[in-house]
Short mmCIF file of C-alpha atoms in Angstrom, two decimals:
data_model
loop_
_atom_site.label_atom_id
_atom_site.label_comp_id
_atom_site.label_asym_id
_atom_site.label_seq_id
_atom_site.Cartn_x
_atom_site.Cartn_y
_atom_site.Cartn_z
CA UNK A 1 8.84 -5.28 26.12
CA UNK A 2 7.92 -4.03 22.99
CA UNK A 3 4.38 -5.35 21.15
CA UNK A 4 4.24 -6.12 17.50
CA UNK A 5 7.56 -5.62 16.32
CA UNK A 6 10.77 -4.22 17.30
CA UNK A 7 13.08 -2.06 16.21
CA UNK A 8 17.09 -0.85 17.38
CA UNK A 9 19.51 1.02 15.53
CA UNK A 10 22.69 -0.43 15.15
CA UNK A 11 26.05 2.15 14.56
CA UNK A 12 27.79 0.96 11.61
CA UNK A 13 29.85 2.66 9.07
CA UNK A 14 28.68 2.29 5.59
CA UNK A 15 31.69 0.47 4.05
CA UNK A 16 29.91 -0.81 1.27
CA UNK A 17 28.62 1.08 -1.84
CA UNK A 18 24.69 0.27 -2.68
CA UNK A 19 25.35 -1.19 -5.82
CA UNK A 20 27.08 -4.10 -4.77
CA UNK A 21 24.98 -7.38 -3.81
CA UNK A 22 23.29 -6.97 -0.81
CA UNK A 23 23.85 -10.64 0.17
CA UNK A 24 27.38 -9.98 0.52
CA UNK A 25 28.26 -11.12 4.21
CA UNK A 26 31.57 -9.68 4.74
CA UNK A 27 30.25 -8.22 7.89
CA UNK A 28 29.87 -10.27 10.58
CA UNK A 29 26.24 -11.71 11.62
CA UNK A 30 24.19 -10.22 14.84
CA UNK A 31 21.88 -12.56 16.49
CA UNK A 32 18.92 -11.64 17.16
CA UNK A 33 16.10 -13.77 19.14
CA UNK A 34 12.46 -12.82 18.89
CA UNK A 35 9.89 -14.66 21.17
CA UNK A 36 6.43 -14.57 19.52
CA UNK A 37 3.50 -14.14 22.26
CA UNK A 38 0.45 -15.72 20.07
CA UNK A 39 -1.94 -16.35 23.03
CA UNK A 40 -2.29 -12.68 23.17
CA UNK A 41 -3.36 -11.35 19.54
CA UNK A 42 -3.62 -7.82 19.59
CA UNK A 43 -5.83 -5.53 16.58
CA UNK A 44 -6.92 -6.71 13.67
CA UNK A 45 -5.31 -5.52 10.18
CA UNK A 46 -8.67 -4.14 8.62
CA UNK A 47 -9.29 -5.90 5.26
CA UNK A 48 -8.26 -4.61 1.93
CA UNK A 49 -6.00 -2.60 3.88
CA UNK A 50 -3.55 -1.93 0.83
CA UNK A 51 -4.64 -0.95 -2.79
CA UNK A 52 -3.77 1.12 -5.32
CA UNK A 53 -5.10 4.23 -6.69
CA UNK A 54 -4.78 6.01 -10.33
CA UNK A 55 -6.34 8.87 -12.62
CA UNK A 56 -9.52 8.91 -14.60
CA UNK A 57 -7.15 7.88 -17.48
CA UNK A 58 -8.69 4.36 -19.34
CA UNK A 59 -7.27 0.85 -18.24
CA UNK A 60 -4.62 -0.92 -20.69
CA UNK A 61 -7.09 -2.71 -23.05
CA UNK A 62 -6.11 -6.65 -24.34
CA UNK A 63 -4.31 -6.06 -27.16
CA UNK A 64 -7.20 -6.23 -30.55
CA UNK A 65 -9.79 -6.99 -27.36
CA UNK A 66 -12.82 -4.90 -26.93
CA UNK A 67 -12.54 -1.68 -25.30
CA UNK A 68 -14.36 -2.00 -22.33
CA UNK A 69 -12.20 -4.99 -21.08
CA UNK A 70 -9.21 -4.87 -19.25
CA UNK A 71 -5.63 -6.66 -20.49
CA UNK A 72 -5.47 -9.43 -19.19
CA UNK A 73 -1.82 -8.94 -17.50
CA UNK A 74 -3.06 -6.53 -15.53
CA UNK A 75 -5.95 -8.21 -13.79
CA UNK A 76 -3.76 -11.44 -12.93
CA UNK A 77 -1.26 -8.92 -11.08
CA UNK A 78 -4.29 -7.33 -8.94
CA UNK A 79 -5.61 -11.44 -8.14
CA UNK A 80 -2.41 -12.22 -7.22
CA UNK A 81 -2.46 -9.42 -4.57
CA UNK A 82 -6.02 -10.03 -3.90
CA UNK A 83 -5.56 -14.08 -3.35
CA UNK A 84 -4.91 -13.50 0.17
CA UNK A 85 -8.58 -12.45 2.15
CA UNK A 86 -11.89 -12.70 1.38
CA UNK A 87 -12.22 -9.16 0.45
CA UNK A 88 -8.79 -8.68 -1.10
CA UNK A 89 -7.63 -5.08 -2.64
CA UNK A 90 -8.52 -1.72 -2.63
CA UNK A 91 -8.84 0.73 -5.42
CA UNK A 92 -9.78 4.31 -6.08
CA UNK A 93 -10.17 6.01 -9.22
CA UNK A 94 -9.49 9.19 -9.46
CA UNK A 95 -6.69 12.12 -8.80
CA UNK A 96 -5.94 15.75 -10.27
CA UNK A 97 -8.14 14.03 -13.63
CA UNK A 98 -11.20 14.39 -10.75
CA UNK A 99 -11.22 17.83 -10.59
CA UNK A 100 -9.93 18.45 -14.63
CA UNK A 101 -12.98 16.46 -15.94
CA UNK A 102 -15.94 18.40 -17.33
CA UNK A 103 -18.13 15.54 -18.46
CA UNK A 104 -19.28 11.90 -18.34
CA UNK A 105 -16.42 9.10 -18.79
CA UNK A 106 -17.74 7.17 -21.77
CA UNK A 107 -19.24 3.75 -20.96
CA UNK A 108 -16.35 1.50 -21.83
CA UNK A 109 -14.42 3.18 -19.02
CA UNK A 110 -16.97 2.24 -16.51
CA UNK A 111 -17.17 -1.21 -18.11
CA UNK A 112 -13.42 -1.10 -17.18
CA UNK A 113 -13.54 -0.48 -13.66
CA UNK A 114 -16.03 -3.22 -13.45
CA UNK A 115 -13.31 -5.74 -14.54
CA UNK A 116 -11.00 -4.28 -11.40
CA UNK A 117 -14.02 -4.90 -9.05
CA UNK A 118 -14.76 -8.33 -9.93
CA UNK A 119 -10.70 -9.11 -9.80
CA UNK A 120 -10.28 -7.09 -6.12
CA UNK A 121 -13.59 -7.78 -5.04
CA UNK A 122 -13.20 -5.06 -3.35
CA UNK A 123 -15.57 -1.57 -3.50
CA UNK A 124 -13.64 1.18 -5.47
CA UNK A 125 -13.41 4.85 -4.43
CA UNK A 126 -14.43 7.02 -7.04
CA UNK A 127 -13.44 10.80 -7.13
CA UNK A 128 -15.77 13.21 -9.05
CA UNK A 129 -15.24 16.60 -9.46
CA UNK A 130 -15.52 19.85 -6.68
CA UNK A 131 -13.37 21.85 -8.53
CA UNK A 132 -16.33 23.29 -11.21
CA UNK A 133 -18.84 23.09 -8.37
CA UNK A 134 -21.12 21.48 -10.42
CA UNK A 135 -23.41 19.43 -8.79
CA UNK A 136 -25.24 18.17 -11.92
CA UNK A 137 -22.12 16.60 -13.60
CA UNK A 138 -21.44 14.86 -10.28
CA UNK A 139 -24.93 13.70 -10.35
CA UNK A 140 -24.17 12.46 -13.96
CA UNK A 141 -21.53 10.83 -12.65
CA UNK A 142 -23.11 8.89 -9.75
CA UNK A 143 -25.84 8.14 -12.22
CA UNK A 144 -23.51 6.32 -14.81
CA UNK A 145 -21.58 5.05 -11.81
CA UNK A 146 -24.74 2.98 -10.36
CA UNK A 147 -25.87 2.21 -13.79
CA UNK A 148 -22.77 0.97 -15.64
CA UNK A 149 -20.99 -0.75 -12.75
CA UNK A 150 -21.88 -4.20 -11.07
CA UNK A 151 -24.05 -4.05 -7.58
CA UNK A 152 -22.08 -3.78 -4.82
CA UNK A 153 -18.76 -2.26 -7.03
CA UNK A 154 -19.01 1.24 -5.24
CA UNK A 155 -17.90 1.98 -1.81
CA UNK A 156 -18.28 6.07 -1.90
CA UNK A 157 -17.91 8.83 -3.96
CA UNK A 158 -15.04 11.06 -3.07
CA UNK A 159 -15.83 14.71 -3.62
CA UNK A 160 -12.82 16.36 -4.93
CA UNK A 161 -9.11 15.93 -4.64
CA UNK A 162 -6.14 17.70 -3.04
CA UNK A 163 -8.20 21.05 -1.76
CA UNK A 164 -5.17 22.48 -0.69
CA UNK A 165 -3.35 22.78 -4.02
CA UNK A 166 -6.08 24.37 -5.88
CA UNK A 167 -4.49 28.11 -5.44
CA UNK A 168 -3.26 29.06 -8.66
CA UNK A 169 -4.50 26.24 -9.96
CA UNK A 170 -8.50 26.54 -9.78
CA UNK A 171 -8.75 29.46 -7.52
CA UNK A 172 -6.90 32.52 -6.58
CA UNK A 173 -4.08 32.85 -4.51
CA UNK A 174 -6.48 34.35 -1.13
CA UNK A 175 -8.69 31.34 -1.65
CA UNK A 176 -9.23 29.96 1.97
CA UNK A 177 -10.16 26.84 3.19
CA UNK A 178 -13.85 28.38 4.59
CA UNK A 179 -14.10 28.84 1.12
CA UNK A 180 -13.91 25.33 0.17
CA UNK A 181 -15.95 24.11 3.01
CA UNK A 182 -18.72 26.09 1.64
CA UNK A 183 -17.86 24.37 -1.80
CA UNK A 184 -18.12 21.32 -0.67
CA UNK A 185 -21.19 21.56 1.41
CA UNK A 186 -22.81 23.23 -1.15
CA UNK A 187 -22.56 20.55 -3.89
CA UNK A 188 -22.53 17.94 -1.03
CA UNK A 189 -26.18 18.27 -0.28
CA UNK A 190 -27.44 18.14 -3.69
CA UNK A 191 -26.11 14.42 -3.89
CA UNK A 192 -26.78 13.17 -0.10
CA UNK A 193 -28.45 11.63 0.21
CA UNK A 194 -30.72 11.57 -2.91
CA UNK A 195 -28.18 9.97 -4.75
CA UNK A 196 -25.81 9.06 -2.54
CA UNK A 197 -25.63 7.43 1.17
CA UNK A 198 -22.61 9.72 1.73
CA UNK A 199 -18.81 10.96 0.25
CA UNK A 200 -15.31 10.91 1.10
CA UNK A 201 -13.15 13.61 1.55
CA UNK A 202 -11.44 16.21 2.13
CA UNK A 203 -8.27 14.09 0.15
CA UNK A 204 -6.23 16.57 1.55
CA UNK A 205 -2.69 16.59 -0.18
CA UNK A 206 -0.56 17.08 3.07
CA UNK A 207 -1.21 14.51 5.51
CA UNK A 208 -3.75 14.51 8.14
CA UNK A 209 -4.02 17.61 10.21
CA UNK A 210 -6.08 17.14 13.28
CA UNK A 211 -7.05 20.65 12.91
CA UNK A 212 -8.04 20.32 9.00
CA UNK A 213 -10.05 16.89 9.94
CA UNK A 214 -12.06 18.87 12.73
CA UNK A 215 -13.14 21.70 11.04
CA UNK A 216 -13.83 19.85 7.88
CA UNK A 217 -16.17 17.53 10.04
CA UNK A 218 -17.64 20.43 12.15
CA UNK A 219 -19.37 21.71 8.62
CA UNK A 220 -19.53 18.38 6.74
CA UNK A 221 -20.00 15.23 9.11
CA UNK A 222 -23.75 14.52 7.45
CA UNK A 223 -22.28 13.79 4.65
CA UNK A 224 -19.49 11.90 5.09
CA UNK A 225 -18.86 7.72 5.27
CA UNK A 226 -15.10 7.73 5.14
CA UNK A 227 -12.20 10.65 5.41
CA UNK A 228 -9.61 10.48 2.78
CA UNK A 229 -6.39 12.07 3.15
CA UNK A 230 -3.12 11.76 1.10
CA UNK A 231 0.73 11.62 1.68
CA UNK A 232 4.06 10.74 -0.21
CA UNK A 233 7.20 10.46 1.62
CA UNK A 234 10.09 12.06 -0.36
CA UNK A 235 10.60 15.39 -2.28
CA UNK A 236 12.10 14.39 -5.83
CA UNK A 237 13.67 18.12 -5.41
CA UNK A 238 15.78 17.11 -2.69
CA UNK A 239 17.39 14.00 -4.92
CA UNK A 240 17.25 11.19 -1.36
CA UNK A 241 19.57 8.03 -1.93
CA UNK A 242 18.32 4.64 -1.73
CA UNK A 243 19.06 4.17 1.56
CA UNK A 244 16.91 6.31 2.98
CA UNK A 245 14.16 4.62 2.40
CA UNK A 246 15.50 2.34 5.22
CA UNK A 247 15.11 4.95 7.56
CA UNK A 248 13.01 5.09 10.05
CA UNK A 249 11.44 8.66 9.75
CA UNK A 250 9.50 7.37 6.31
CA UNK A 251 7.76 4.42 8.19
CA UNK A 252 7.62 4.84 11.79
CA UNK A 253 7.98 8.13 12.64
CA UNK A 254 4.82 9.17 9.58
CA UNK A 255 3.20 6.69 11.51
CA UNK A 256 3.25 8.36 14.82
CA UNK A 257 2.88 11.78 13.28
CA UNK A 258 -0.97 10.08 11.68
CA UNK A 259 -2.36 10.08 15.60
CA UNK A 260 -4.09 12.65 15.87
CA UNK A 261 -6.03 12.48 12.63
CA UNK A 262 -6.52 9.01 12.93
CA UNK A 263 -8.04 9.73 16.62
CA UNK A 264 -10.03 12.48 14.78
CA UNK A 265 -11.57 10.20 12.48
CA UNK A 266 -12.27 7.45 14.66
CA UNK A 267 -14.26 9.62 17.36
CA UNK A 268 -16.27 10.41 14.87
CA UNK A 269 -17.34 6.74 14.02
CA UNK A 270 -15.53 7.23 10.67
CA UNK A 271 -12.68 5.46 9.00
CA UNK A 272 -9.53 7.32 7.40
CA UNK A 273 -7.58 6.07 4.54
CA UNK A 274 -4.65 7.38 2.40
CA UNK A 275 -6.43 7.30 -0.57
CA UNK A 276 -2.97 8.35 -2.11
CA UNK A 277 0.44 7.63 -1.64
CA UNK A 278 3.57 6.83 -2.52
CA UNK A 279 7.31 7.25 -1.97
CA UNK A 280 7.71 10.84 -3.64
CA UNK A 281 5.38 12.58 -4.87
CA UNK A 282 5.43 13.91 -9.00
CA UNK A 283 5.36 10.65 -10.33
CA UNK A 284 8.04 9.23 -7.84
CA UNK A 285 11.83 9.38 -8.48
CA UNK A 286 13.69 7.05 -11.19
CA UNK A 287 16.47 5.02 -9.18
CA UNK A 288 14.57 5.39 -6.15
CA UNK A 289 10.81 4.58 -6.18
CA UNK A 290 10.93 1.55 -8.59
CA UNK A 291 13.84 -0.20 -6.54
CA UNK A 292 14.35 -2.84 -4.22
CA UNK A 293 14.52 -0.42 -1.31
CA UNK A 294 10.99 0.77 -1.89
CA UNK A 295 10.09 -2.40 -1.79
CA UNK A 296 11.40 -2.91 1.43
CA UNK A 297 9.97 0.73 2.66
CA UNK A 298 6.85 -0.84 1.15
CA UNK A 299 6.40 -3.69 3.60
CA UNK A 300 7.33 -1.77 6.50
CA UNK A 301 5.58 1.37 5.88
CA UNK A 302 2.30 -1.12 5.52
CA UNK A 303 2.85 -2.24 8.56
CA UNK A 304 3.51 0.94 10.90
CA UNK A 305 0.54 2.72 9.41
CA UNK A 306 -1.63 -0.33 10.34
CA UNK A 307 -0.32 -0.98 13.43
CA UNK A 308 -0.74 2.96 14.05
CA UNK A 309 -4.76 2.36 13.64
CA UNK A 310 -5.10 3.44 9.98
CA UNK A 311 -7.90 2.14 8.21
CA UNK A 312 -5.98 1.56 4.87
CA UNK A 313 -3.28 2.82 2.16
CA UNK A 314 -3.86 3.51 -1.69
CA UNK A 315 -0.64 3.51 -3.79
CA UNK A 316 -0.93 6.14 -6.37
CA UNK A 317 0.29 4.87 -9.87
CA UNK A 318 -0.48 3.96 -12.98
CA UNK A 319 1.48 4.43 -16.28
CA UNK A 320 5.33 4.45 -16.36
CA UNK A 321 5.38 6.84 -13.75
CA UNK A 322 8.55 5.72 -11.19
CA UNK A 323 6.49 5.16 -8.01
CA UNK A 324 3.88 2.98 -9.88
CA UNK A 325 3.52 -0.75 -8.87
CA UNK A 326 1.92 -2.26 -11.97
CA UNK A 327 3.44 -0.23 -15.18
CA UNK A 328 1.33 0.10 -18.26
CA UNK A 329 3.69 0.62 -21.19
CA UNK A 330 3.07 -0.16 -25.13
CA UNK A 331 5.69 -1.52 -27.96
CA UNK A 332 6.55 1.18 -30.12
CA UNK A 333 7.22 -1.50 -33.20
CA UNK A 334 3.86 -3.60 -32.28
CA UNK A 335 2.18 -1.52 -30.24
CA UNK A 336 0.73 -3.94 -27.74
CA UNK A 337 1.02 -3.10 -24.44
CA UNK A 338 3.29 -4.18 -21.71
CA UNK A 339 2.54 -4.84 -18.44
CA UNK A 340 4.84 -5.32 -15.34
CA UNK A 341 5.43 -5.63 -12.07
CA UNK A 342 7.62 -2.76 -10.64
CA UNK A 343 9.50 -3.03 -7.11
CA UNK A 344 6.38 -1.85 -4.75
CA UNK A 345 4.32 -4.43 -5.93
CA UNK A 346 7.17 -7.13 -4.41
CA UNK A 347 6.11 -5.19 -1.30
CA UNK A 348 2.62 -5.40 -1.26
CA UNK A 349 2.62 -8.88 -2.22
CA UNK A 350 5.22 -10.11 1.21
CA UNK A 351 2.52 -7.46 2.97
CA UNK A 352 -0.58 -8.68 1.51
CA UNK A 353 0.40 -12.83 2.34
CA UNK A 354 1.68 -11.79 5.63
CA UNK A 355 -2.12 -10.33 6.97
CA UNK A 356 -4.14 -13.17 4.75
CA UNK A 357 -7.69 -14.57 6.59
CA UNK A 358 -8.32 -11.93 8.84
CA UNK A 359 -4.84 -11.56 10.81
CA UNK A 360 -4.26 -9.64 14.31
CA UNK A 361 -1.36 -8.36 15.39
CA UNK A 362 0.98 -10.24 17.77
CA UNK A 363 3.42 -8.91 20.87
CA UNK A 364 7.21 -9.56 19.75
CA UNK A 365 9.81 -9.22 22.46
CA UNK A 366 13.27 -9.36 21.22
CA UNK A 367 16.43 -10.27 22.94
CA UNK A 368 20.37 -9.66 21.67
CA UNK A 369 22.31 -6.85 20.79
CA UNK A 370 20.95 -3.93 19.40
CA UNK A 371 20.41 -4.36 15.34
CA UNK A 372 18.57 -2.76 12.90
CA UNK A 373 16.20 -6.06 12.49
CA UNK A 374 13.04 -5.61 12.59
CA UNK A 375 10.30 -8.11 12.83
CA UNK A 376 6.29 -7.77 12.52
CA UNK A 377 4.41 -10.92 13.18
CA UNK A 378 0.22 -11.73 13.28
CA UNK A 379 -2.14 -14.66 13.50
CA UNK A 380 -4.80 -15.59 11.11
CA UNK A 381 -8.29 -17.16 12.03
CA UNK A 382 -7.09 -20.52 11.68
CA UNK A 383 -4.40 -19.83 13.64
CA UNK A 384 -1.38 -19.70 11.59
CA UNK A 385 1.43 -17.44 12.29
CA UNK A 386 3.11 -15.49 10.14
CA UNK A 387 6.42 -13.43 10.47
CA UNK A 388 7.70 -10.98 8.48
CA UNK A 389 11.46 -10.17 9.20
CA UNK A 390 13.27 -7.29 7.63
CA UNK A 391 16.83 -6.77 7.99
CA UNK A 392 17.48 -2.66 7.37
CA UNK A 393 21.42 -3.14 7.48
CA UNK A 394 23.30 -2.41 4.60
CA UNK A 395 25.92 -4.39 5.71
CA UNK A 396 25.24 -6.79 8.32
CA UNK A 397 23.53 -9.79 8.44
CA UNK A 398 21.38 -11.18 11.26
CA UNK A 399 21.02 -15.07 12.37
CA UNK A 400 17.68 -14.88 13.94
CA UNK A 401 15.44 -17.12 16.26
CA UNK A 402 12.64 -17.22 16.50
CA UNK A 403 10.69 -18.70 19.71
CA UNK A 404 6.67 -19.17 19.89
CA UNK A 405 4.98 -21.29 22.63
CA UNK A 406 3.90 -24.98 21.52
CA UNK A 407 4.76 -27.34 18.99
CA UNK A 408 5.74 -25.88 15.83
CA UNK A 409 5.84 -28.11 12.13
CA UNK A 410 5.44 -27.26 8.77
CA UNK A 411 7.40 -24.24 9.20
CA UNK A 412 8.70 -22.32 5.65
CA UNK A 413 10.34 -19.32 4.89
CA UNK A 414 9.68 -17.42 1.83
CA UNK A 415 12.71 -14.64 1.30
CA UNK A 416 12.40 -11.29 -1.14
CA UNK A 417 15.99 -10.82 -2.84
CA UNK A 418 17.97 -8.55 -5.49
CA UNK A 419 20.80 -8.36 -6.43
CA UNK A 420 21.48 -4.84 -4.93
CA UNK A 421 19.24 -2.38 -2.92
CA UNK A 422 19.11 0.24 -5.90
CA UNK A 423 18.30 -2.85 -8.24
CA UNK A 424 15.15 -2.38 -10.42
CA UNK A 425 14.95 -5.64 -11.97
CA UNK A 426 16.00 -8.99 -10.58
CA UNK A 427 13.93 -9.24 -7.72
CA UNK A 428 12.54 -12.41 -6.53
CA UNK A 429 10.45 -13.41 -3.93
CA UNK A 430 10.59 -17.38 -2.94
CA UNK A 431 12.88 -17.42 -6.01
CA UNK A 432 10.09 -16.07 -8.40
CA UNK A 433 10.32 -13.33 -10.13
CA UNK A 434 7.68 -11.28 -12.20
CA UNK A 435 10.43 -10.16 -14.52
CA UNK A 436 9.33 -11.54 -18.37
CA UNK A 437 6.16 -12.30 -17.04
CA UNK A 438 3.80 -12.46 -20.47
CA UNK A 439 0.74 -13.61 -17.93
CA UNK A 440 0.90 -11.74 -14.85
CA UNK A 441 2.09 -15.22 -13.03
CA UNK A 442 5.73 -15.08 -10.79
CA UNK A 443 8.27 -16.78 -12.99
CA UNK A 444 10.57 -20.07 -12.14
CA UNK A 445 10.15 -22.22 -9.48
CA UNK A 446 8.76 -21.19 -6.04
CA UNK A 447 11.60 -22.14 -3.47
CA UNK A 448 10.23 -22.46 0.29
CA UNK A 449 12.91 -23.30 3.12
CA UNK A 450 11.80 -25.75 5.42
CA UNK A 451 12.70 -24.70 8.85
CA UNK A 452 12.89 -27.96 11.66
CA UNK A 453 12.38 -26.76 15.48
CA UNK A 454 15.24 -27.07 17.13
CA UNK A 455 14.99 -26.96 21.40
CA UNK A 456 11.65 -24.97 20.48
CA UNK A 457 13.58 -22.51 17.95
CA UNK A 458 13.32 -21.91 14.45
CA UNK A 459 16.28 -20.14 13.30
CA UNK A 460 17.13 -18.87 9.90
CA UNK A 461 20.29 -16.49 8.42
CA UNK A 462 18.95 -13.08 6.76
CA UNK A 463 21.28 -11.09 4.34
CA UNK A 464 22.12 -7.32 4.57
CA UNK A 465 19.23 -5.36 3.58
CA UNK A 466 16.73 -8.22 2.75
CA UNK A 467 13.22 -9.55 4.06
CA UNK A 468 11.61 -13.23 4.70
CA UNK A 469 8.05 -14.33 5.51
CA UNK A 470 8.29 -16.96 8.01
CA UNK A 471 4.84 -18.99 8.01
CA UNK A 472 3.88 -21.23 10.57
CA UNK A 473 0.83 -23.38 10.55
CA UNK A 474 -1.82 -24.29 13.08
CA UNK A 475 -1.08 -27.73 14.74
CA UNK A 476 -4.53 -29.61 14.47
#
């Protein structure tokens, strides 16, 4: 038996190329049953789990609107994300800008991030600068922070970003990391807590090293409310195809390798987020980190690093950088800005509807041959079901039951489509798409598939390389 989802690989030679339609089912269907266990909900999916991150760089502005507001566009794509739970979407603010900046953000910019809070309703990270080792611009900083922004809009200040890239960069080559500690604790106990209940950190660029956590917490645990560390999946050097973001090594198997720092964090009483990541680092890859794939790599990566005990995940983006889920780009002939929805954000919206109202984990066990289906399903406080199924063969497709103990009506499926896995436009998800959007609302009509019970089975036909959010609600 395997809890919470379930996962086989299935030998197949890739006879298809990735830019034909990935509904093609020339292959023939696997069946696959998977028998839901709800009486035994497992952990919860912390709230706010996803979110995004992005620089100290100013929020697209309505076009002729003031500039301390935010376009419009923009904030409807963060509600729609945010819809979901009572506390609905992360954000931190910050990045390599952190440690660049040498003064004050002007007050529109803070007026800014105050739109994003009251659309998340959510507490944003904010990163000030280590790099200088200036304590009194960070105390600047904090000042115009709890001035400028509404109550309850700030949930730390993270001091400093991506420590271990600073040789060559802001220190010399034999810098060490005793070196930073001292930094760090140093400027850390000017602000803490006179200023400040505590600070975030280390945002360590690679991962989370048990080893780095410890000895960052051995000099630095009075000051610290939550660990931050970073990771993105793929080297753009090494040019990966589509299809591996299918794998399992970018969802699972980071997942597993978090353990240790996760255990590090939570021994300590403290939380650890990604407070960046993405699917390649550098801005992400074009043809790779704004297609459908990531968006499937999206939900599933989501769901291993929640399931591994992570306290949350902050896509880094922004701009009309390739791994960015909401793009910010302007009309050269009018210049007002455009804003879209790029393939992660197809992700985080299956993710974000699948763990709405405070949802736990459920045990799957899954009977059949072995496929490369894979299914993740939780409960919500009002007992609804939810069940996200994600078929990672190119080629195959799956006919899959699905069993769960008592009566079962009202059952829909909601299904994310494209027209090809390396497709950047065209995606839908319950036949809406956010292509053309001029609003930030999904496009067309919403199609939902009734599913009927049949002999206590709901069964359903999923494409090659495709997902579907089966929702089940509580009988009264």
């Amino acid at each position: 038996m395997r809890f919470l989802h379930s996962f086989a690989r299935f030998s197949a030679v890739l006879t298809l190329a990735l830019s034909l339609p990935v509904n093609n089912r020339a292959a023939e269907s696997v069946a696959v049953t998977a028998t839901i266990d709800v009486a035994h909900p497992q952990s919860a999916i912390p709230k706010s789990f996803a979110g995004f991150s992005r620089e100290w760089r100013r929020f697209p502005s309505p076009d002729g609107g003031p500039a301390g507001a935010v376009h419009p566009t923009y904030l409807r794509l963060l509600e729609n994300l945010a819809a979901f739970n009572d506390e609905g979407l992360s954000f931190r603010v910050g990045g390599n800008s952190a440690d660049g900046m040498g003064t004050v953000p002007e007050d529109d910019r803070w007026r800014q991030i105050g739109e994003v809070f009251k659309a998340t309703r959510t507490p944003i990270i904010i990163n000030i600068n280590l790099a200088k080792e200036n304590a009194e611009l960070d105390k600047d900083l904090i000042r115009a922070a709890q001035r400028l922004l509404p109550p309850g809009a700030i949930a730390t200040f993270e001091l400093g970003n991506e420590p271990d890239g600073w040789k060559g960069r802001y220190r010399p080559e034999d810098y060490t990391y005793e070196q930073y500690l001292e930094a760090y604790h140093k400027v850390a106990e000017q602000l803490v807590p006179s200023l400040t209940p505590g600070l975030a950190g280390p945002a360590w660029a690679h991962s989370a090293p048990p080893e780095v956590l410890m000895q960052f917490l051995a000099k630095e645990r009075p000051f610290i409310n939550l660990l931050t560390v970073h990771s993105y999946r793929f080297d753009p050097k090494s040019h990966p195809e589509v299809k591996k973001l299918l794998d399992e090594g970018p969802t699972a198997g980071f997942a597993k390798s978090l353990a240790p720092g996760i255990k590090v964090a939570h021994d300590a009483g403290l939380k650890l987020r990604l407070g960046e990541a993405g699917s390649a680092w550098s801005g992400g890859i074009a043809g790779f980190s704004d297609t459908y794939a990531c968006s499937l790599w999206t939900i599933d990566f989501l769901f291993e690093l929640a399931h591994a005990g992570l306290d949350g995940v902050n896509f880094h983006g922004g701009g009309v950088s390739h791994y960015t889920a909401i793009k910010e780009d302007v009309d050269k002939a009018s210049g007002k800005a455009i804003i879209s929805a790029s393939a992660p954000y197809y992700g985080m919206l299956v993710f974000s509807e699948a763990v709405a109202h405070e949802a736990r984990f459920v045990p799957v066990q899954t009977a059949g041959p072995a496929t490369r289906v894979k299914f993740w399903a939780t409960v919500d406080r009002t007992g609804t079901v939810r069940v996200v199924v994600i078929n990672k063969d190119f080629t195959a497709p799956a006919d899959v039951e699905i069993r769960l103990s008592g009566k079962q009506t009202g059952a829909t499926l909601k299904r994310l489509e494209a027209p090809s896995l390396d497709a950047t436009t065209g995606l839908t998800y319950a036949g809406q798409t956010f292509d053309g959007t001029a609003d930030g609302n999904p496009v067309g009509a919403l199609k939902q598939e009734a599913l009927a019970e049949q002999d206590g089975v709901l069964r359903f036909h999923l494409d090659p390389a495709s997902a579907a959010l089966l929702t089940v609600p509580a009988v009264p």
